[in-house]
Protein backbone atom coordinates (compact mmCIF):
# COMPACT_ATOMS: atom_id res chain seq x y z
CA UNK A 1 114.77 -28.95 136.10
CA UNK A 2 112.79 -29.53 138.89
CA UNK A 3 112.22 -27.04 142.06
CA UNK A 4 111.52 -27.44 145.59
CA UNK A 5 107.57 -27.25 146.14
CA UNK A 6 108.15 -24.72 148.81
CA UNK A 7 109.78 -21.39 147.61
CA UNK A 8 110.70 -19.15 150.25
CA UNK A 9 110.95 -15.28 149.63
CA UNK A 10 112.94 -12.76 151.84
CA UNK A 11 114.43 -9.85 152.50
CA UNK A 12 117.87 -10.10 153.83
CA UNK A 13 120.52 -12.59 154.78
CA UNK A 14 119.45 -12.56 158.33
CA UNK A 15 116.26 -14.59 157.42
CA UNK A 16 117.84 -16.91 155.40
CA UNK A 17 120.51 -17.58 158.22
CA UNK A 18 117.17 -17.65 160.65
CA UNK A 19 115.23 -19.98 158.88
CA UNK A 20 117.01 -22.16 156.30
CA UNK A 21 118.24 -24.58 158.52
CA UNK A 22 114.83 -25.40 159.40
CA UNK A 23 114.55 -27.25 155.90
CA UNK A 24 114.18 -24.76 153.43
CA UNK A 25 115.57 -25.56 149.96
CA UNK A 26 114.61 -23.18 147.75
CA UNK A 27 115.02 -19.53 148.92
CA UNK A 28 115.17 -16.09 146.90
CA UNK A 29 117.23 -13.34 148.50
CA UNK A 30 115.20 -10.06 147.25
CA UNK A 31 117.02 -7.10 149.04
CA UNK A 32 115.97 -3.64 148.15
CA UNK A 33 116.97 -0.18 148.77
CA UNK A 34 120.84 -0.82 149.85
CA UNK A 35 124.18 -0.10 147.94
CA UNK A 36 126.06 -2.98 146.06
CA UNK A 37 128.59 -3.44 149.23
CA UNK A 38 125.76 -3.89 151.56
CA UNK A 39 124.01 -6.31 148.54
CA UNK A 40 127.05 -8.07 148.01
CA UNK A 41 127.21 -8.79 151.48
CA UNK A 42 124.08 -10.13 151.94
CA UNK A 43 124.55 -12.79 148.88
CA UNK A 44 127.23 -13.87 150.43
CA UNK A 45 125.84 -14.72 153.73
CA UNK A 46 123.43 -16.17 151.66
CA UNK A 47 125.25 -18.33 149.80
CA UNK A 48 127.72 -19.33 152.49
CA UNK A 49 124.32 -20.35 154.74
CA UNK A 50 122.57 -21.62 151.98
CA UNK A 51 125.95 -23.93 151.02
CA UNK A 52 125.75 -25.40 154.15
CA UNK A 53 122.30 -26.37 154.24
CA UNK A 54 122.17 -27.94 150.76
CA UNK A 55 119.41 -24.67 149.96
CA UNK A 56 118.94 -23.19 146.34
CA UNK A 57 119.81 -19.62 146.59
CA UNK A 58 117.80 -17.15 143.77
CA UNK A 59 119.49 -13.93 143.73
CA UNK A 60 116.42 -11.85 142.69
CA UNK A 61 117.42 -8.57 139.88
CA UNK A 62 121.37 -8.14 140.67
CA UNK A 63 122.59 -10.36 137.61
CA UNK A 64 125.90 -8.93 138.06
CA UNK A 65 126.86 -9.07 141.12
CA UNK A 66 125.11 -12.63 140.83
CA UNK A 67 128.25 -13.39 138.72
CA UNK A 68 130.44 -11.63 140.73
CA UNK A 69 129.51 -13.72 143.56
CA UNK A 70 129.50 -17.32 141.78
CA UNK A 71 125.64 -17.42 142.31
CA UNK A 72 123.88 -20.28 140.38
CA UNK A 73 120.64 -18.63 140.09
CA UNK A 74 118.94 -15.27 139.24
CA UNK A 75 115.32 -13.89 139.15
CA UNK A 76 114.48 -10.89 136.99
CA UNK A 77 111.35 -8.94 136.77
CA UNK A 78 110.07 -7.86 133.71
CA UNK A 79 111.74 -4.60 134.20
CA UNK A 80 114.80 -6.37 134.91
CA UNK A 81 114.54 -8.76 132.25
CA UNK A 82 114.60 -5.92 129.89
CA UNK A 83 117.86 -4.20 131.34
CA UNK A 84 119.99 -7.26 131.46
CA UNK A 85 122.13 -9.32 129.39
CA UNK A 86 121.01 -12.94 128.58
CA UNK A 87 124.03 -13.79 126.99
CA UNK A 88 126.15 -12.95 130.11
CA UNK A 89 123.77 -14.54 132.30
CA UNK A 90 124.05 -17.81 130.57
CA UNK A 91 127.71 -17.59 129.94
CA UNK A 92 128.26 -17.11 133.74
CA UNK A 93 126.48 -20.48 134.32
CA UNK A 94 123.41 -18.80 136.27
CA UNK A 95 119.76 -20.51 135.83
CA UNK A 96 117.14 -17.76 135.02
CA UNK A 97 113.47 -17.34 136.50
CA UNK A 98 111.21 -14.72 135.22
CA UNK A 99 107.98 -12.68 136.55
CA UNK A 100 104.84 -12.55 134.49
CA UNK A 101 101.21 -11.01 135.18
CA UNK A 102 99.81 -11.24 131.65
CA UNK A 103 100.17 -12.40 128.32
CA UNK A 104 102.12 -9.90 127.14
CA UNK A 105 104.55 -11.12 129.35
CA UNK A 106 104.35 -14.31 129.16
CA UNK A 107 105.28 -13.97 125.94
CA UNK A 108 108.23 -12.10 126.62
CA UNK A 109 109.64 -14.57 129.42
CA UNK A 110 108.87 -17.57 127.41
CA UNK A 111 111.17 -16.12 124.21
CA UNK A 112 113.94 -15.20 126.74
CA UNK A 113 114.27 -19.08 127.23
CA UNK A 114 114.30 -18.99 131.04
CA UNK A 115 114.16 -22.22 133.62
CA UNK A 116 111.07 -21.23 135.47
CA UNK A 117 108.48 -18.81 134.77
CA UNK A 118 106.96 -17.04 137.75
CA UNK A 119 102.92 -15.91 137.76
CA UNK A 120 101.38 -13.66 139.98
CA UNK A 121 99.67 -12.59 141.89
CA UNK A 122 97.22 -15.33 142.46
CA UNK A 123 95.38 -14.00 145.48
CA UNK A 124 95.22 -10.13 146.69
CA UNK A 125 98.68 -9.69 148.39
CA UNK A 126 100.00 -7.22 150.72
CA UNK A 127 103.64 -7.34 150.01
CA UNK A 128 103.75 -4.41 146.99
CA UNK A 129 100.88 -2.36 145.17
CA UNK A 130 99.95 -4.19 142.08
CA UNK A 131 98.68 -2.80 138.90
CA UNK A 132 97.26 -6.54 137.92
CA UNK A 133 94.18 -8.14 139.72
CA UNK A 134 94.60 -11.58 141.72
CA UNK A 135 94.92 -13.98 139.04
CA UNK A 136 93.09 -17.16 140.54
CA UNK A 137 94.00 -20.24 140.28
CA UNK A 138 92.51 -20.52 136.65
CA UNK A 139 94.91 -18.58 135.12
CA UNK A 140 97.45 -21.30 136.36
CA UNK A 141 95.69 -23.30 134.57
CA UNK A 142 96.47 -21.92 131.34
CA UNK A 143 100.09 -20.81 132.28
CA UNK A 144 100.40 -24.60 132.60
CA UNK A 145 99.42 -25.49 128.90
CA UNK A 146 101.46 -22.60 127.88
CA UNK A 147 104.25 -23.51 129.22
CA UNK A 148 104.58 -27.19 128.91
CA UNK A 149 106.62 -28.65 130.99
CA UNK A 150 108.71 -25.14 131.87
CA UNK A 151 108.45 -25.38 135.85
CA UNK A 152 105.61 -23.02 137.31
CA UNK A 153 105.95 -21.17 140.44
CA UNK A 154 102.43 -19.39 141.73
CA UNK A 155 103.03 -16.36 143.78
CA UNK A 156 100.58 -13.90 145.54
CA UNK A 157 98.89 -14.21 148.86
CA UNK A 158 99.56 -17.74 149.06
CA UNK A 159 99.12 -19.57 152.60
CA UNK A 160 99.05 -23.21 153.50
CA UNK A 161 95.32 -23.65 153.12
CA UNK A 162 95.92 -22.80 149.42
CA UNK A 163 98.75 -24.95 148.57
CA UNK A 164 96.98 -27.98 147.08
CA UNK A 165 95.05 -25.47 145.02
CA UNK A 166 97.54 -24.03 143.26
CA UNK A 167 99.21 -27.24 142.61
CA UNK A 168 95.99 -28.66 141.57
CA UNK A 169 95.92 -26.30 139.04
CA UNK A 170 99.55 -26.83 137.44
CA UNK A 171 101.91 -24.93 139.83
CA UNK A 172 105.35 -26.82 140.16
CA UNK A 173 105.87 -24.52 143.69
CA UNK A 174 104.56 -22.07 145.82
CA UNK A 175 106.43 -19.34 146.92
CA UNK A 176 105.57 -17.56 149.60
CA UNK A 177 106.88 -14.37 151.11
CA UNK A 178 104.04 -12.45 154.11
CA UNK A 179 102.96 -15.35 155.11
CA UNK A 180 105.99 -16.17 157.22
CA UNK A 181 108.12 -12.99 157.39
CA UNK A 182 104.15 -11.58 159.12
CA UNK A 183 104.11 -14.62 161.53
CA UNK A 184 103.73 -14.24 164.52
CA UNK A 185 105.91 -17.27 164.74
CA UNK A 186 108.01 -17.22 161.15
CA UNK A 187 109.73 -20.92 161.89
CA UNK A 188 106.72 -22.29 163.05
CA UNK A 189 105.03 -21.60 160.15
CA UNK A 190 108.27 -22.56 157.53
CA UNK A 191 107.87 -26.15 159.38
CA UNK A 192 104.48 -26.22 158.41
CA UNK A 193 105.36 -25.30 154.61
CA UNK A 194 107.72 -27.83 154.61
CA UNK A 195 105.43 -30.25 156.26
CA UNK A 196 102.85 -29.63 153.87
CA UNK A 197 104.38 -29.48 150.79
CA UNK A 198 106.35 -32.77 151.89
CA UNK A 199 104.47 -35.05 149.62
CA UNK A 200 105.41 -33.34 146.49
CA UNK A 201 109.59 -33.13 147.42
């Protein structure tokens, strides 16, 4: 499996309808704090915008109503991970991406048998208190020979002046989450993602 270079991380179905026709095509819907009917309502904005823009849309931690919905693809935390049920997941079809900050879980994703491990977060980030320290670009590094060819996405404080590193030390795609959704100019700076990560597409 292969993923878009440039992985795009919001908050609602309002930024995916804002900025996904811009070029994204690879986009995680991570809402927080709602009920399921106001969830479920966002996927499927989601969905129905990402549809029409030929956009991968990564429900991130509601497997269920991921199935519900006809979703294709889920992330999970390692919280999550431990909560849901694999074997539903992969009967309903749905791809699987997994968080990791250590070995430990590492470990843990990698025996789930998922189609992209997630590792974080590489730089200091502002979007969520962490209990890890930035991971640096080394520790992509050895993600990479962990994993084989298992697609890597680096995540954490990522901007476009530190795209080629991470790829130059194994990431398969950069997501990205403050960096636009704090612009002062959010579809400015998704055209420049998508401009800079071009090569690699």
């Amino acid at each position: 499996m292969k993923l878009d270079p440039f992985y795009l991380i919001v908050d609602s179905a309002a930024w995916i309808e804002r900025l996904v026709p811009l070029g994204v095509k690879l986009v995680q819907l991570r809402v927080k704090d709602l009920g399921a009917d106001d969830i479920r309502s966002h996927i499927r904005l989601a969905k129905a915008v990402c549809s029409a823009h030929a956009c991968q849309l990564i429900v991130n931690d509601y497997w269920r109503l991921a199935i519900e919905e006809g979703c294709d693809f889920v992330h999970l935390g390692q919280e999550d991970l431990a909560g849901a049920d694999l074997g539903a997941i992969r009967t309903a079809g749905l791809k699987l991406g997994l968080s990791t900050h250590d070995e430990a879980e590492l470990e843990t994703a990698l025996a789930a048998g998922p189609d992209y491990i997630a590792l974080g977060p590489i730089y200091p980030t502002i979007l969520k208190k962490m209990k890890w320290a930035p991971q640096g670009l080394e520790r992509l590094s050895t993600w990479r020979d962990r994993m084989g060819r298992l697609p890597l996405v680096a995540i954490g404080g990522l901007n476009p002046e530190r795209i080629e590193g991470v790829f130059a030390h194994g990431a398969d795609s950069a997501a990205v989450v403050t960096d636009i959704t704090l612009n002062a100019d959010p579809e400015a700076r998704t055209r420049e993602w998508i401009r800079r990560t071009d090569r690699r597409r």
